[in-house]
CSV table of C-alpha atoms and ligand atoms in Angstrom, one decimal:
chain,number,residue,atom,x,y,z
A,185,MET,CA,86.8,131.6,35.0
A,186,GLY,CA,83.1,131.2,33.7
A,187,VAL,CA,82.2,127.4,33.3
A,188,GLY,CA,85.1,126.2,35.0
A,189,LEU,CA,83.2,127.1,37.9
A,190,ILE,CA,80.2,125.0,37.0
A,191,HIS,CA,82.8,122.3,36.9
A,192,LEU,CA,84.0,123.4,40.4
A,193,GLU,CA,80.4,122.7,42.2
A,194,GLY,CA,80.3,119.9,39.9
A,195,TYR,CA,82.6,118.5,42.0
A,196,GLN,CA,82.3,119.5,45.2
A,197,ALA,CA,78.7,118.2,45.1
A,198,LEU,CA,80.3,115.0,45.2
A,199,LYS,CA,81.4,115.2,48.8
A,200,ASN,CA,82.5,111.8,49.4
A,201,GLU,CA,84.4,111.0,46.4
A,202,VAL,CA,86.8,114.4,45.4
A,203,ASP,CA,88.6,116.8,46.6
A,204,VAL,CA,88.9,120.2,44.9
A,205,VAL,CA,92.4,120.9,45.9
A,206,ALA,CA,93.4,123.5,43.0
A,207,ILE,CA,92.1,126.1,40.8
A,208,CYS,CA,94.2,127.7,38.0
A,209,ASP,CA,93.3,130.6,36.0
A,210,LEU,CA,95.4,134.0,34.1
A,211,ASP,CA,93.1,136.3,36.2
A,212,GLU,CA,94.6,136.1,40.2
A,213,THR,CA,92.3,137.8,41.5
A,214,ARG,CA,89.3,136.1,40.4
A,215,ILE,CA,90.9,133.1,41.6
A,216,ALA,CA,91.7,134.4,44.8
A,217,GLU,CA,87.9,135.2,45.1
A,218,ILE,CA,86.7,131.7,43.9
A,219,GLY,CA,89.9,129.6,46.1
A,220,ALA,CA,88.7,131.5,49.3
A,221,GLU,CA,84.7,130.8,48.8
A,222,TYR,CA,84.8,127.5,47.5
A,223,GLY,CA,87.6,126.6,50.1
A,224,VAL,CA,90.3,125.6,47.2
A,225,PRO,CA,93.7,125.8,48.4
A,226,LEU,CA,96.2,125.8,45.7
A,227,ARG,CA,95.7,128.2,42.9
A,228,TYR,CA,98.0,128.7,39.7
A,229,LYS,CA,98.5,130.8,37.0
A,230,ASP,CA,100.3,128.3,35.2
A,231,PHE,CA,98.8,124.9,34.0
A,232,ASN,CA,101.6,123.4,33.3
A,233,GLU,CA,103.2,124.0,37.0
A,234,MET,CA,99.6,122.4,38.1
A,235,PHE,CA,100.0,119.6,35.8
A,236,THR,CA,102.9,118.6,37.2
A,237,SER,CA,102.6,119.5,41.0
A,238,GLY,CA,101.9,116.2,42.0
A,239,GLU,CA,99.0,117.6,43.5
A,240,VAL,CA,96.2,116.6,41.0
A,241,ASP,CA,94.9,113.8,39.5
A,242,ALA,CA,92.3,114.9,37.4
A,243,VAL,CA,92.0,118.4,35.7
A,244,SER,CA,88.8,120.0,34.0
A,245,ILE,CA,89.7,122.2,30.7
A,246,CYS,CA,87.5,125.2,30.6
A,247,LEU,CA,89.4,127.8,28.3
A,248,PRO,CA,89.2,129.7,25.0
A,249,ASN,CA,88.6,126.6,22.1
A,250,SER,CA,92.3,127.3,20.7
A,251,LEU,CA,93.7,126.4,24.1
A,252,HIS,CA,91.7,123.1,24.8
A,253,ALA,CA,93.6,120.9,22.7
A,254,PRO,CA,97.5,121.9,23.6
A,255,VAL,CA,96.1,122.1,27.5
A,256,SER,CA,94.7,118.8,27.7
A,257,ILE,CA,97.8,117.1,26.0
A,258,ALA,CA,99.8,118.7,28.6
A,259,ALA,CA,97.3,117.7,30.9
A,260,LEU,CA,97.2,113.7,29.2
A,261,GLU,CA,101.1,113.8,28.8
A,262,ALA,CA,101.3,114.9,33.0
A,263,GLY,CA,99.6,111.6,33.6
A,264,LEU,CA,96.2,113.2,34.3
A,265,HIS,CA,92.7,113.0,33.2
A,266,VAL,CA,91.1,115.3,31.2
A,267,LEU,CA,87.5,116.2,31.0
A,268,CYS,CA,87.3,119.2,28.1
A,269,GLU,CA,84.7,121.6,27.0
A,270,LYS,CA,83.5,121.6,24.2
A,271,PRO,CA,84.4,122.2,21.5
A,272,ILE,CA,87.9,120.3,22.4
A,273,ALA,CA,89.4,122.1,19.3
A,274,GLU,CA,89.0,125.4,17.1
A,275,LYS,CA,89.5,122.6,14.4
A,276,ALA,CA,90.1,119.3,13.6
A,277,ALA,CA,93.6,119.0,12.9
A,278,SER,CA,93.8,120.4,16.6
A,279,ALA,CA,90.9,117.7,18.2
A,280,GLN,CA,93.3,114.6,15.9
A,281,LYS,CA,96.2,115.6,18.3
A,282,ILE,CA,94.3,115.1,21.3
A,283,VAL,CA,92.9,111.5,20.0
A,284,GLU,CA,96.4,110.8,19.6
A,285,ALA,CA,97.9,111.9,23.1
A,286,ALA,CA,94.3,110.2,24.6
A,287,ALA,CA,95.5,107.1,23.0
A,288,GLN,CA,98.7,106.9,24.2
A,289,ALA,CA,98.0,108.4,27.9
A,290,SER,CA,97.5,106.7,31.4
A,291,GLY,CA,94.7,108.7,32.3
A,292,LYS,CA,91.2,108.9,30.8
A,293,PHE,CA,89.7,111.9,28.4
A,294,MET,CA,86.0,112.4,28.4
A,295,VAL,CA,84.3,115.4,26.5
A,296,CYS,CA,82.1,117.2,28.8
A,297,TYR,CA,78.9,117.0,26.5
A,298,ASN,CA,76.6,117.6,29.2
A,299,ARG,CA,73.4,118.0,27.9
A,300,ARG,CA,73.9,114.3,26.7
A,301,TYR,CA,73.6,114.0,30.9
A,302,ARG,CA,70.1,115.1,30.2
A,303,PRO,CA,67.0,112.4,31.9
A,304,ASP,CA,64.6,113.6,28.8
A,305,VAL,CA,67.7,112.7,26.4
A,306,ALA,CA,68.8,109.6,28.4
A,307,TRP,CA,64.8,108.6,27.3
A,308,MET,CA,65.1,109.8,23.8
A,309,LYS,CA,68.3,106.9,23.8
A,310,MET,CA,66.1,104.4,25.0
A,311,ALA,CA,63.5,104.6,22.7
A,312,VAL,CA,66.1,104.8,19.7
A,313,ASP,CA,67.6,101.9,20.9
A,314,ASN,CA,64.8,99.3,21.7
A,315,GLY,CA,63.7,100.6,17.6
A,316,LEU,CA,60.5,102.4,19.4
A,317,LEU,CA,60.8,105.0,16.0
A,318,GLY,CA,61.8,101.9,13.9
A,319,HIS,CA,64.6,103.5,11.0
A,320,VAL,CA,65.7,107.2,11.8
A,321,TYR,CA,65.6,108.7,8.3
A,322,GLN,CA,65.7,112.2,9.5
A,323,VAL,CA,66.9,114.2,12.4
A,324,LYS,CA,66.7,118.2,12.4
A,325,ALA,CA,68.7,119.7,15.0
A,326,GLY,CA,69.3,122.8,16.4
A,327,TRP,CA,69.7,125.8,18.8
A,328,VAL,CA,68.1,129.3,18.3
A,329,ARG,CA,68.4,132.7,19.9
A,330,GLU,CA,66.8,135.7,19.8
A,331,THR,CA,69.9,137.7,21.3
A,332,GLY,CA,72.6,135.6,22.8
A,333,ILE,CA,76.2,136.7,20.5
A,334,PRO,CA,78.9,136.2,24.2
A,335,ALA,CA,81.2,139.0,23.2
A,336,LYS,CA,82.1,140.4,26.0
A,337,THR,CA,85.7,139.2,26.6
A,338,GLY,CA,86.3,138.8,22.7
A,339,TRP,CA,87.3,135.3,22.3
A,340,PHE,CA,84.3,134.1,21.4
A,341,ILE,CA,83.8,136.4,18.6
A,342,THR,CA,87.6,136.2,17.2
A,343,LYS,CA,88.0,133.1,14.3
A,344,ALA,CA,91.2,132.6,15.1
A,345,ILE,CA,90.7,131.4,19.2
A,346,ALA,CA,86.8,130.2,18.8
A,347,GLY,CA,87.2,128.5,15.7
A,348,GLY,CA,83.9,130.0,14.7
A,349,GLY,CA,80.7,131.5,16.2
A,350,PRO,CA,77.6,129.7,17.0
A,351,LEU,CA,77.8,126.7,15.2
A,352,ILE,CA,81.0,125.8,16.8
A,353,ASP,CA,79.1,127.0,19.9
A,354,LEU,CA,76.0,125.8,20.6
A,355,GLY,CA,75.9,123.6,16.8
A,356,VAL,CA,78.5,121.5,18.7
A,357,HIS,CA,76.3,120.1,21.4
A,358,MET,CA,73.4,119.7,18.7
A,359,LEU,CA,75.6,117.7,16.7
A,360,ASP,CA,76.8,115.6,19.3
A,361,LEU,CA,72.9,114.8,20.6
A,362,ALA,CA,71.9,114.2,17.2
A,363,LEU,CA,74.8,111.5,16.2
A,364,TRP,CA,75.2,109.6,19.7
A,365,LEU,CA,71.2,109.5,19.6
A,366,LEU,CA,71.6,107.6,16.5
A,367,ASN,CA,75.1,105.5,17.8
A,368,TYR,CA,77.2,107.9,15.5
A,369,PRO,CA,76.6,106.6,12.4
A,370,LYS,CA,79.7,108.2,9.9
A,371,PRO,CA,78.8,111.5,7.8
A,372,LEU,CA,79.3,111.4,4.1
A,373,THR,CA,78.4,114.0,2.7
A,374,VAL,CA,78.3,118.1,3.8
A,375,SER,CA,77.2,121.1,2.6
A,376,GLY,CA,76.3,124.2,5.0
A,377,ASP,CA,76.3,128.3,5.0
A,378,VAL,CA,77.3,130.7,7.7
A,379,GLN,CA,76.5,134.2,7.5
A,380,ALA,CA,76.8,137.7,9.9
A,381,ASN,CA,74.0,139.8,10.0
A,382,PHE,CA,73.9,141.3,13.7
A,383,GLY,CA,77.4,140.8,14.9
A,384,PRO,CA,80.0,143.1,12.4
A,385,ASN,CA,76.8,145.6,13.0
A,386,GLY,CA,76.9,145.9,16.8
A,387,LEU,CA,73.6,144.7,16.6
A,388,LYS,CA,71.8,142.0,19.6
A,389,THR,CA,75.1,141.6,21.3
A,390,ASN,CA,76.7,143.7,23.8
A,391,ARG,CA,79.4,144.5,21.3
A,392,LYS,CA,79.3,148.3,19.2
A,393,PRO,CA,81.1,148.1,16.0
A,394,THR,CA,82.8,151.5,17.8
A,395,ASP,CA,84.2,149.4,20.7
A,396,ASP,CA,87.7,149.6,20.5
A,397,ALA,CA,88.3,147.5,23.7
A,398,LEU,CA,87.0,144.1,21.3
A,399,PRO,CA,88.6,142.9,18.4
A,400,PRO,CA,86.8,143.0,14.9
A,401,TYR,CA,83.7,141.3,14.8
A,402,SER,CA,85.3,137.4,13.2
A,403,VAL,CA,82.8,134.4,13.4
A,404,GLU,CA,79.3,134.1,12.0
A,405,ASP,CA,76.1,134.5,13.7
A,406,SER,CA,73.7,131.9,12.1
A,407,ALA,CA,74.5,128.6,10.6
A,408,ASN,CA,72.7,126.2,8.8
A,409,ALA,CA,74.3,122.9,7.3
A,410,PHE,CA,72.3,119.6,6.0
A,411,ILE,CA,74.2,116.4,6.4
A,412,ARG,CA,73.8,112.9,4.9
A,413,LEU,CA,74.9,110.1,7.4
A,414,GLU,CA,75.6,106.4,6.7
A,415,GLY,CA,73.0,104.4,6.5
A,416,GLY,CA,70.9,106.6,5.2
A,417,THR,CA,69.7,109.5,7.5
A,418,LEU,CA,69.5,113.3,6.8
A,419,LEU,CA,70.5,115.6,9.5
A,420,ASN,CA,69.0,119.1,8.7
A,421,LEU,CA,71.3,121.7,11.9
A,422,GLU,CA,70.8,125.4,12.4
A,423,ALA,CA,72.7,127.3,15.0
A,424,ASN,CA,72.5,130.9,15.6
A,425,TRP,CA,73.1,133.3,18.3
A,426,ALA,CA,70.9,135.7,16.6
A,427,SER,CA,67.8,136.5,14.9
A,428,HIS,CA,64.5,138.0,14.9
A,429,THR,CA,61.7,135.8,16.4
A,430,LYS,CA,60.2,136.1,20.2
A,431,PRO,CA,62.1,138.2,22.7
A,432,GLY,CA,63.9,136.3,24.9
A,433,LYS,CA,64.3,133.1,23.0
A,434,ASP,CA,66.7,130.6,23.8
A,435,ASP,CA,65.7,127.3,22.5
A,436,LEU,CA,67.4,124.0,21.5
A,437,TYR,CA,65.7,121.5,19.9
A,438,VAL,CA,66.1,117.8,18.3
A,439,THR,CA,63.8,115.9,16.3
A,440,LEU,CA,64.5,112.7,15.2
A,441,ILE,CA,61.6,110.8,12.6
A,442,GLY,CA,61.6,107.4,12.0
A,443,THR,CA,59.5,104.8,10.3
A,444,LYS,CA,57.4,103.7,13.5
A,445,GLY,CA,57.6,107.1,15.2
A,446,THR,CA,58.7,110.5,15.8
A,447,ILE,CA,60.1,112.2,18.6
A,448,GLU,CA,60.2,115.8,19.3
A,449,PHE,CA,62.9,117.1,21.9
A,450,TYR,CA,62.3,120.9,22.5
A,451,VAL,CA,64.3,123.0,25.4
A,452,GLU,CA,62.6,126.1,25.7
A,453,ASN,CA,65.0,128.4,27.7
A,454,TYR,CA,66.6,125.8,29.6
A,455,ALA,CA,63.4,124.1,30.5
A,456,SER,CA,63.9,120.6,32.4
A,457,GLU,CA,60.0,119.1,32.1
A,458,ASN,CA,57.6,118.5,29.3
A,459,THR,CA,60.4,118.6,26.6
A,460,VAL,CA,59.9,115.5,25.0
A,461,THR,CA,56.5,114.2,22.5
A,462,PHE,CA,56.7,111.0,21.0
A,463,PHE,CA,54.3,110.9,18.2
A,464,THR,CA,53.1,107.1,16.7
A,465,GLU,CA,50.5,104.9,16.1
A,466,ILE,CA,48.9,102.1,18.0
A,467,GLU,CA,46.5,100.3,16.3
A,468,GLY,CA,46.3,102.2,13.0
A,469,THR,CA,45.6,105.3,15.4
A,470,PRO,CA,47.7,108.3,15.5
A,471,THR,CA,48.8,109.0,19.0
A,472,THR,CA,50.8,111.4,21.0
A,473,ILE,CA,52.6,110.5,23.9
A,474,HIS,CA,54.2,112.6,26.6
A,475,PRO,CA,56.5,110.8,28.9
A,476,TYR,CA,56.2,112.1,32.3
A,477,ILE,CA,59.9,112.7,32.8
A,478,ILE,CA,61.3,114.0,36.1
A,479,GLY,CA,63.6,116.7,35.1
A,480,GLN,CA,66.9,117.8,36.7
A,481,PRO,CA,68.2,121.8,37.1
A,482,SER,CA,72.0,120.9,36.2
A,483,ASP,CA,73.1,118.8,33.7
A,484,HIS,CA,77.0,119.8,33.8
A,485,ARG,CA,76.9,118.4,37.6
A,486,TYR,CA,75.9,115.4,35.9
A,487,ALA,CA,78.7,115.1,33.0
A,488,VAL,CA,81.2,115.7,36.3
A,489,ALA,CA,79.6,112.9,38.3
A,490,GLU,CA,79.9,110.6,35.1
A,491,PHE,CA,83.3,111.4,34.7
A,492,VAL,CA,84.6,110.5,38.1
A,493,LYS,CA,82.7,107.5,38.1
A,494,CYS,CA,84.3,106.6,34.7
A,495,ILE,CA,87.8,106.8,37.1
A,496,ARG,CA,86.6,105.5,39.9
A,497,GLU,CA,85.8,102.0,37.8
A,498,ASP,CA,87.9,102.7,35.5
A,499,LEU,CA,85.4,102.9,32.8
A,500,PRO,CA,85.5,103.8,29.7
A,501,PRO,CA,84.7,107.7,28.9
A,502,THR,CA,81.1,108.3,27.5
A,503,ALA,CA,82.5,111.2,25.2
A,504,THR,CA,85.3,110.1,24.1
A,505,ALA,CA,87.8,112.1,21.7
A,506,GLU,CA,87.0,110.3,18.9
A,507,GLN,CA,83.2,111.3,19.0
A,508,GLY,CA,84.6,115.0,19.8
A,509,LEU,CA,87.0,114.7,16.5
A,510,MET,CA,84.1,113.7,14.5
A,511,VAL,CA,81.8,116.8,15.2
A,512,MET,CA,85.0,119.0,14.4
A,513,LYS,CA,85.4,117.0,11.1
A,514,ILE,CA,81.8,117.6,10.4
A,515,ILE,CA,82.3,121.9,11.5
A,516,ASP,CA,85.2,122.2,9.7
A,517,ALA,CA,83.3,121.1,6.5
A,518,ILE,CA,80.3,123.1,7.1
A,519,TYR,CA,82.6,125.8,7.1
A,520,GLN,CA,84.5,124.5,4.2
A,521,SER,CA,81.5,124.1,2.4
A,522,ALA,CA,80.3,127.7,3.3
A,523,GLU,CA,83.2,128.8,1.8
A,524,ASN,CA,83.3,127.2,-1.4
A,525,HIS,CA,79.2,127.0,-2.4
A,526,ARG,CA,79.7,123.5,-2.5
A,527,GLU,CA,79.2,120.1,-0.6
A,528,ILE,CA,82.1,118.3,0.4
A,529,ALA,CA,82.3,114.8,0.7
A,530,LEU,CA,83.7,113.1,4.2
A,531,GLU,CA,83.8,109.5,4.7
A,532,VAL,CA,83.2,106.7,2.2
A,533,SER,CA,80.3,104.6,3.1
A,534,SER,CA,81.3,100.9,4.5
A,535,LYS,CA,78.0,99.8,4.4
B,845,NAD,N1,79.5,122.6,27.6
B,845,NAD,C1,78.4,123.7,28.1
B,845,NAD,O1,77.5,124.1,28.1
B,845,NAD,C2,79.2,124.9,28.4
B,845,NAD,C3,78.9,126.3,29.0
B,845,NAD,C4,79.8,127.7,28.7
B,845,NAD,C5,80.9,127.0,27.7
B,845,NAD,N2,81.4,125.8,27.7
B,845,NAD,C6,82.9,126.2,27.0
B,845,NAD,O2,83.8,126.2,28.0
B,845,NAD,C7,84.6,126.9,27.3
B,845,NAD,C8,85.1,128.0,28.5
B,845,NAD,O3,84.2,128.8,28.1
B,845,NAD,P1,84.1,130.5,29.4
B,845,NAD,O4,82.2,130.9,28.8
B,845,NAD,O5,84.0,130.0,30.7
B,845,NAD,O6,84.9,131.4,28.9
B,845,NAD,P2,85.4,132.7,29.9
B,845,NAD,O7,86.1,133.4,28.9
B,845,NAD,O8,84.2,133.1,30.8
B,845,NAD,O9,86.6,131.7,30.5
B,845,NAD,C9,87.6,131.4,30.2
B,845,NAD,C10,88.9,131.3,31.1
B,845,NAD,O10,90.1,131.3,30.9
B,845,NAD,C11,91.4,131.5,31.4
B,845,NAD,N3,92.6,131.3,30.8
B,845,NAD,C12,92.2,132.2,29.1
B,845,NAD,N4,93.9,131.6,29.1
B,845,NAD,C13,94.0,131.0,30.2
B,845,NAD,C14,95.4,130.2,30.2
B,845,NAD,N5,96.3,130.5,29.5
B,845,NAD,N6,95.7,129.4,31.5
B,845,NAD,C15,94.8,129.9,32.5
B,845,NAD,N7,93.6,130.0,32.1
B,845,NAD,C16,93.6,130.6,31.4
B,845,NAD,C17,90.3,133.5,31.6
B,845,NAD,O11,91.1,134.1,32.0
B,845,NAD,C18,88.9,133.2,31.6
B,845,NAD,O12,89.0,132.9,33.1
B,845,NAD,C19,84.6,127.5,26.5
B,845,NAD,O13,85.1,126.6,25.3
B,845,NAD,C20,83.2,127.1,26.0
B,845,NAD,O14,82.3,126.9,24.6
B,845,NAD,C21,80.6,125.1,27.8
């Protein structure tokens, strides 16, 4: 149990609203330890048994990517509410099945796009929605690491399970943020390329090429894409797990460039303050504004709280299965473009 533990802590922080009654993992020793430490009475190895136990109303799904769709669908079919980690699937076809199951389900389905709930991101959303940037004609988004190939358990570097490397792991967050800030315009065309310069050679990872305990490295370690969006906005995306850059760098960014102003959102090594800069003109004078936004330590906690609020107040989920699917269609198209060395047409503009 990796990020699942952070979800657990998020639920337990909502003391008067949620009881954490059960956890499930194949690793029985680990859940026995976690169950004892966090006071969770029921522990399951089989997720179906937990879903049909009658003991739970809602679940967080935090599994290797290719299990997200089948396990989310099983939970929805059991009548549960589902908060599913990103990416919601390893490919768009599996994400499509979640959309169909969610449409039939009595429970709610929400994607854990936790970075949306940062207060600095909320400030940017307010600025875009209130027209402070004018027409946003270009977005640059990315996540860049010096060293950070997650190869300890093996599934992250296995294409059949993960669906890909940093593009689907980190790029998925940045794609969602960029699209969400623009109110999810339709993607029209996608051109992309992926490369693996470090992982297969055992560089910038804890895996060595001779390490037989892990599967072969079958994903990319860097990805770049150029996406045309409906309404005339261009989106440049980069995502990598490894590169020769400032030691220890693990930075994410979104720059929104508009006809009235530009916002640079830059998060250096998970910083929560001084992340937003707004460039505009006041009475013809170029002006730089640094909004003072109070940071928050855990955006996961806020995503969990948002999920619980949607259930308790019967509100539509804020990060929908359809949005998860759209991101997966773009990711699939980037891989397809990289393989075929050509631009991929996705949707025809309705405007
Ligand atoms: N939103 C974020 O910022 C964020 C951060 C980290 C991870 N994630 C996502 O969360 C997911 C999990 O990542 P992780 O780092 O926690 O991975 P992990 O490998 O640490 O944990 C996955 C867990 O799933 C368990 N598991 C595997 N198959 C199972 C099955 N059939 N039944 C029950 N348990 C099973 C494993 O034993 C393991 O404990 C991934 O999709 C990842 O992309 C998101």
